[in-house]
mmCIF file of C-alpha atoms in Angstrom:
data_model
loop_
_atom_site.group_PDB
_atom_site.id
_atom_site.type_symbol
_atom_site.label_atom_id
_atom_site.label_comp_id
_atom_site.label_asym_id
_atom_site.label_seq_id
_atom_site.Cartn_x
_atom_site.Cartn_y
_atom_site.Cartn_z
ATOM 1 C CA MET C 1 11.881 -9.026 -17.325
ATOM 2 C CA ALA C 2 14.148 -7.294 -14.825
ATOM 3 C CA THR C 3 13.453 -10.059 -12.311
ATOM 4 C CA MET C 4 14.394 -12.742 -14.833
ATOM 5 C CA ALA C 5 17.604 -10.906 -15.679
ATOM 6 C CA SER C 6 18.447 -10.629 -11.985
ATOM 7 C CA LEU C 7 17.786 -14.363 -11.462
ATOM 8 C CA PHE C 8 19.956 -15.199 -14.459
ATOM 9 C CA ARG C 9 22.830 -13.094 -13.127
ATOM 10 C CA SER C 10 22.520 -14.742 -9.711
ATOM 11 C CA PHE C 11 22.482 -18.188 -11.294
ATOM 12 C CA ASN C 12 25.521 -17.310 -13.386
ATOM 13 C CA LYS C 13 27.378 -16.187 -10.250
ATOM 14 C CA LEU C 14 26.542 -19.459 -8.530
ATOM 15 C CA LEU C 15 27.764 -21.452 -11.537
ATOM 16 C CA LEU C 16 31.067 -19.599 -11.452
ATOM 17 C CA LYS C 17 31.462 -19.632 -7.660
ATOM 18 C CA ARG C 18 30.140 -23.133 -6.855
ATOM 19 C CA PRO C 19 29.874 -24.959 -10.191
ATOM 20 C CA LEU C 20 29.593 -28.526 -8.884
ATOM 21 C CA ALA C 21 26.934 -27.848 -6.252
ATOM 22 C CA THR C 22 24.896 -25.628 -8.572
ATOM 23 C CA GLN C 23 24.984 -28.127 -11.423
ATOM 24 C CA CYS C 24 24.026 -31.006 -9.128
ATOM 25 C CA VAL C 25 21.024 -29.129 -7.738
ATOM 26 C CA THR C 26 20.023 -28.140 -11.270
ATOM 27 C CA SER C 27 20.302 -31.754 -12.398
ATOM 28 C CA ALA C 28 18.173 -32.940 -9.477
ATOM 29 C CA VAL C 29 15.443 -30.423 -10.335
ATOM 30 C CA LEU C 30 15.484 -31.370 -14.029
ATOM 31 C CA PHE C 31 15.297 -35.117 -13.347
ATOM 32 C CA ALA C 32 12.461 -34.578 -10.871
ATOM 33 C CA SER C 33 10.639 -32.454 -13.458
ATOM 34 C CA SER C 34 11.133 -35.174 -16.070
ATOM 35 C CA ASP C 35 9.533 -37.804 -13.837
ATOM 36 C CA ILE C 36 6.632 -35.515 -12.957
ATOM 37 C CA ILE C 37 6.019 -34.934 -16.666
ATOM 38 C CA ALA C 38 6.230 -38.678 -17.339
ATOM 39 C CA GLN C 39 3.765 -39.553 -14.572
ATOM 40 C CA GLN C 40 1.284 -36.745 -15.141
ATOM 41 C CA ALA C 41 1.427 -35.945 -18.861
ATOM 42 C CA ILE C 42 2.183 -39.411 -20.259
ATOM 43 C CA GLU C 43 0.891 -41.904 -17.699
ATOM 44 C CA SER C 44 -1.952 -39.643 -16.435
ATOM 45 C CA LYS C 45 -1.505 -40.782 -12.845
ATOM 46 C CA GLY C 46 -3.099 -37.746 -11.266
ATOM 47 C CA LYS C 47 -3.514 -38.288 -7.520
ATOM 48 C CA GLU C 48 -1.872 -41.715 -7.828
ATOM 49 C CA HIS C 49 1.494 -40.033 -8.375
ATOM 50 C CA ASP C 50 4.395 -42.229 -7.222
ATOM 51 C CA PHE C 51 6.424 -39.845 -5.065
ATOM 52 C CA SER C 52 9.023 -42.475 -4.186
ATOM 53 C CA ARG C 53 9.745 -42.849 -7.888
ATOM 54 C CA THR C 54 10.179 -39.083 -8.224
ATOM 55 C CA ALA C 55 12.482 -39.151 -5.190
ATOM 56 C CA ARG C 56 14.605 -41.851 -6.819
ATOM 57 C CA LEU C 57 14.919 -39.836 -10.031
ATOM 58 C CA THR C 58 15.757 -36.711 -8.020
ATOM 59 C CA PHE C 59 18.461 -38.556 -6.099
ATOM 60 C CA PHE C 60 19.876 -40.013 -9.291
ATOM 61 C CA GLY C 61 19.990 -36.623 -11.004
ATOM 62 C CA GLY C 62 21.532 -34.756 -8.094
ATOM 63 C CA CYS C 63 23.847 -37.334 -6.528
ATOM 64 C CA LEU C 64 24.584 -40.088 -9.045
ATOM 65 C CA PHE C 65 24.459 -38.288 -12.389
ATOM 66 C CA GLY C 66 25.232 -34.658 -11.517
ATOM 67 C CA PRO C 67 28.767 -35.005 -10.060
ATOM 68 C CA PRO C 68 30.308 -37.237 -12.770
ATOM 69 C CA ALA C 69 28.538 -35.342 -15.567
ATOM 70 C CA SER C 70 29.790 -32.030 -14.171
ATOM 71 C CA LYS C 71 33.353 -33.359 -14.016
ATOM 72 C CA TRP C 72 32.993 -34.784 -17.518
ATOM 73 C CA PHE C 73 32.029 -31.416 -18.989
ATOM 74 C CA ALA C 74 34.875 -29.766 -17.088
ATOM 75 C CA PHE C 75 37.245 -32.321 -18.633
ATOM 76 C CA LEU C 76 35.888 -31.705 -22.141
ATOM 77 C CA ASN C 77 36.198 -27.952 -21.645
ATOM 78 C CA ARG C 78 39.872 -28.323 -20.708
ATOM 79 C CA LEU C 79 40.745 -30.189 -23.896
ATOM 80 C CA ARG C 80 42.501 -28.030 -26.471
ATOM 81 C CA PHE C 81 42.353 -28.496 -30.234
ATOM 82 C CA ALA C 82 43.947 -26.843 -33.251
ATOM 83 C CA THR C 83 40.756 -25.114 -34.386
ATOM 84 C CA PRO C 84 37.322 -24.320 -32.895
ATOM 85 C CA THR C 85 35.727 -26.603 -35.490
ATOM 86 C CA LYS C 86 37.838 -29.570 -34.405
ATOM 87 C CA ALA C 87 37.017 -28.779 -30.782
ATOM 88 C CA VAL C 88 33.277 -29.060 -31.512
ATOM 89 C CA ILE C 89 33.679 -32.256 -33.522
ATOM 90 C CA TYR C 90 35.938 -34.115 -31.127
ATOM 91 C CA ARG C 91 34.147 -33.048 -27.955
ATOM 92 C CA THR C 92 30.826 -34.149 -29.420
ATOM 93 C CA TRP C 93 32.313 -37.444 -30.613
ATOM 94 C CA LEU C 94 33.854 -38.145 -27.196
ATOM 95 C CA ASP C 95 30.600 -37.321 -25.444
ATOM 96 C CA GLN C 96 28.503 -39.603 -27.619
ATOM 97 C CA THR C 97 30.902 -42.562 -27.772
ATOM 98 C CA ILE C 98 32.058 -42.573 -24.134
ATOM 99 C CA MET C 99 29.625 -40.722 -21.887
ATOM 100 C CA ALA C 100 26.303 -41.599 -23.532
ATOM 101 C CA PRO C 101 26.726 -45.417 -23.248
ATOM 102 C CA LEU C 102 27.918 -45.081 -19.643
ATOM 103 C CA VAL C 103 25.013 -42.842 -18.612
ATOM 104 C CA VAL C 104 22.362 -45.145 -20.081
ATOM 105 C CA GLY C 105 23.831 -48.158 -18.292
ATOM 106 C CA TRP C 106 24.345 -46.201 -15.071
ATOM 107 C CA PHE C 107 20.730 -45.018 -15.100
ATOM 108 C CA PHE C 108 19.095 -48.449 -15.419
ATOM 109 C CA THR C 109 21.586 -50.027 -13.003
ATOM 110 C CA SER C 110 20.940 -47.353 -10.362
ATOM 111 C CA MET C 111 17.166 -47.501 -10.769
ATOM 112 C CA SER C 112 17.115 -51.287 -10.425
ATOM 113 C CA LEU C 113 19.231 -51.183 -7.267
ATOM 114 C CA MET C 114 17.179 -48.376 -5.693
ATOM 115 C CA GLU C 115 14.013 -50.342 -6.451
ATOM 116 C CA GLY C 116 15.450 -53.306 -4.542
ATOM 117 C CA LYS C 117 15.762 -55.644 -7.517
ATOM 118 C CA GLY C 118 19.324 -56.709 -6.767
ATOM 119 C CA SER C 119 21.963 -57.877 -9.215
ATOM 120 C CA SER C 120 19.566 -60.149 -11.101
ATOM 121 C CA GLY C 121 17.214 -57.205 -11.625
ATOM 122 C CA VAL C 122 20.096 -55.111 -12.904
ATOM 123 C CA ALA C 123 21.044 -57.838 -15.383
ATOM 124 C CA ASP C 124 17.439 -58.181 -16.617
ATOM 125 C CA SER C 125 17.052 -54.413 -16.909
ATOM 126 C CA LEU C 126 20.222 -53.981 -18.935
ATOM 127 C CA LYS C 127 19.423 -56.977 -21.132
ATOM 128 C CA THR C 128 15.953 -55.641 -21.903
ATOM 129 C CA THR C 129 16.503 -51.909 -22.207
ATOM 130 C CA TYR C 130 20.176 -50.997 -22.633
ATOM 131 C CA ALA C 131 20.751 -51.527 -26.361
ATOM 132 C CA PRO C 132 17.328 -50.231 -27.549
ATOM 133 C CA THR C 133 17.568 -47.137 -25.338
ATOM 134 C CA LEU C 134 21.122 -46.357 -26.414
ATOM 135 C CA MET C 135 20.207 -46.732 -30.087
ATOM 136 C CA ARG C 136 17.266 -44.383 -29.593
ATOM 137 C CA ALA C 137 19.570 -41.925 -27.804
ATOM 138 C CA TRP C 138 21.789 -41.867 -30.871
ATOM 139 C CA CYS C 139 19.189 -42.207 -33.624
ATOM 140 C CA ALA C 140 16.768 -39.653 -32.160
ATOM 141 C CA MET C 141 19.269 -36.875 -32.836
ATOM 142 C CA LEU C 142 21.419 -38.511 -35.525
ATOM 143 C CA THR C 143 23.125 -36.487 -38.220
ATOM 144 C CA SER C 144 25.780 -37.721 -40.587
ATOM 145 C CA PHE C 145 29.353 -36.428 -40.493
ATOM 146 C CA ASN C 146 29.234 -35.537 -44.185
ATOM 147 C CA ARG C 147 26.268 -33.239 -43.610
ATOM 148 C CA LEU C 148 28.053 -31.557 -40.712
ATOM 149 C CA ALA C 149 31.257 -31.255 -42.745
ATOM 150 C CA THR C 150 29.359 -29.610 -45.591
ATOM 151 C CA LEU C 151 27.671 -27.230 -43.175
ATOM 152 C CA ILE C 152 30.835 -25.997 -41.450
ATOM 153 C CA ASN C 153 33.369 -26.612 -44.237
ATOM 154 C CA VAL C 154 35.731 -29.045 -42.592
ATOM 155 C CA THR C 155 37.866 -31.570 -44.425
ATOM 156 C CA SER C 156 36.776 -35.161 -44.006
ATOM 157 C CA SER C 157 39.699 -36.420 -41.938
ATOM 158 C CA LEU C 158 37.509 -38.879 -40.016
ATOM 159 C CA SER C 159 35.486 -41.746 -41.387
ATOM 160 C CA SER C 160 31.861 -40.690 -41.630
ATOM 161 C CA ASP C 161 30.525 -44.183 -41.073
ATOM 162 C CA ARG C 162 32.118 -44.193 -37.574
ATOM 163 C CA MET C 163 30.801 -40.824 -36.460
ATOM 164 C CA VAL C 164 27.535 -40.183 -34.628
ATOM 165 C CA PHE C 165 26.771 -36.552 -33.773
ATOM 166 C CA THR C 166 24.140 -35.038 -31.568
ATOM 167 C CA PRO C 167 23.007 -31.657 -32.912
ATOM 168 C CA SER C 168 22.291 -30.347 -29.436
ATOM 169 C CA GLN C 169 25.851 -31.089 -28.327
ATOM 170 C CA ILE C 170 27.245 -29.479 -31.468
ATOM 171 C CA ILE C 171 25.313 -26.307 -30.641
ATOM 172 C CA ASN C 172 26.363 -26.676 -27.003
ATOM 173 C CA PHE C 173 30.115 -26.864 -27.689
ATOM 174 C CA MET C 174 29.950 -24.314 -30.501
ATOM 175 C CA LEU C 175 27.850 -21.526 -29.000
ATOM 176 C CA VAL C 176 27.228 -22.003 -25.266
ATOM 177 C CA PRO C 177 29.702 -20.559 -22.699
ATOM 178 C CA PRO C 178 31.508 -23.340 -20.775
ATOM 179 C CA GLN C 179 29.782 -22.688 -17.429
ATOM 180 C CA PHE C 180 26.342 -23.138 -19.048
ATOM 181 C CA ARG C 181 27.039 -26.298 -21.076
ATOM 182 C CA PHE C 182 25.932 -28.704 -18.361
ATOM 183 C CA VAL C 183 22.719 -26.749 -17.791
ATOM 184 C CA PHE C 184 22.016 -26.388 -21.518
ATOM 185 C CA ILE C 185 22.237 -30.104 -22.213
ATOM 186 C CA GLY C 186 20.175 -30.766 -19.090
ATOM 187 C CA LEU C 187 17.374 -28.616 -20.472
ATOM 188 C CA VAL C 188 17.656 -30.233 -23.894
ATOM 189 C CA ASN C 189 17.506 -33.667 -22.279
ATOM 190 C CA LEU C 190 14.415 -32.877 -20.234
ATOM 191 C CA ILE C 191 12.268 -34.732 -22.773
ATOM 192 C CA TRP C 192 14.800 -37.564 -23.004
ATOM 193 C CA ASN C 193 14.847 -37.985 -19.220
ATOM 194 C CA THR C 194 11.050 -38.091 -19.293
ATOM 195 C CA TYR C 195 11.332 -40.974 -21.742
ATOM 196 C CA LEU C 196 13.873 -42.757 -19.518
ATOM 197 C CA SER C 197 11.576 -42.436 -16.515
ATOM 198 C CA PHE C 198 8.662 -43.842 -18.493
ATOM 199 C CA VAL C 199 10.712 -46.766 -19.858
ATOM 200 C CA ASN C 200 12.065 -47.647 -16.431
ATOM 201 C CA ALA C 201 8.584 -47.490 -14.889
ATOM 202 C CA ARG C 202 7.179 -49.709 -17.637
ATOM 203 C CA LEU C 203 9.989 -52.196 -17.044
ATOM 204 C CA SER C 204 9.210 -52.202 -13.309
ATOM 205 C CA ARG C 205 5.639 -53.285 -14.036
ATOM 206 C CA VAL C 206 6.760 -56.386 -15.937
ATOM 207 C CA PRO C 207 6.302 -59.415 -13.640
ATOM 208 C CA PRO C 208 9.491 -61.326 -12.876
ATOM 209 C CA LYS C 209 10.162 -64.517 -14.807
ATOM 210 C CA PRO C 210 9.545 -67.714 -12.871
ATOM 211 C CA VAL C 211 12.672 -69.486 -11.721
ATOM 212 C CA THR C 212 13.133 -72.843 -13.424
ATOM 213 C CA ARG C 213 14.996 -75.656 -11.739
#
């Protein structure tokens, strides 16, 4: 227990001293872990593990996702609102309506390019997976605004039919200290990233459509 507490304190110091580098390394480790889980626990690859695929996910998590996501959370943390409740609501709404669609598209675009599929592969990947994956990202953790408003006693100043909230982000912005928000959502999304890895791998196994002239 003392060792864990010491590791936590050291990690906290790194987050405060070098937030971007620490969050990027953390993201790389979490994405790599997600792919390992996808290949071993879901696809049961065993010794046939695709290490180049894990390397691509690691690179995406650490270099392509980590820096912009870290800056995004820093931006959200700097925003100021009239009340803590409004801060939670608006930060969550911004995250789910701006960042979530961008991340899903960025993931499949990056994977297609790193797999050597080119622009046509990117277009096919987005056409096949973007909308279904984004809808699952929202629907998997969907809760209505009215339910949230009832729970935390806020007045319904925003239209509930336009709001999509992620419970994990609500908890994140409500309870988690700012320096840990990136890490918290990374841990929560470990399962989601496993799903993304599996979907992308399944898409890669689909044979290309013949070119018609």
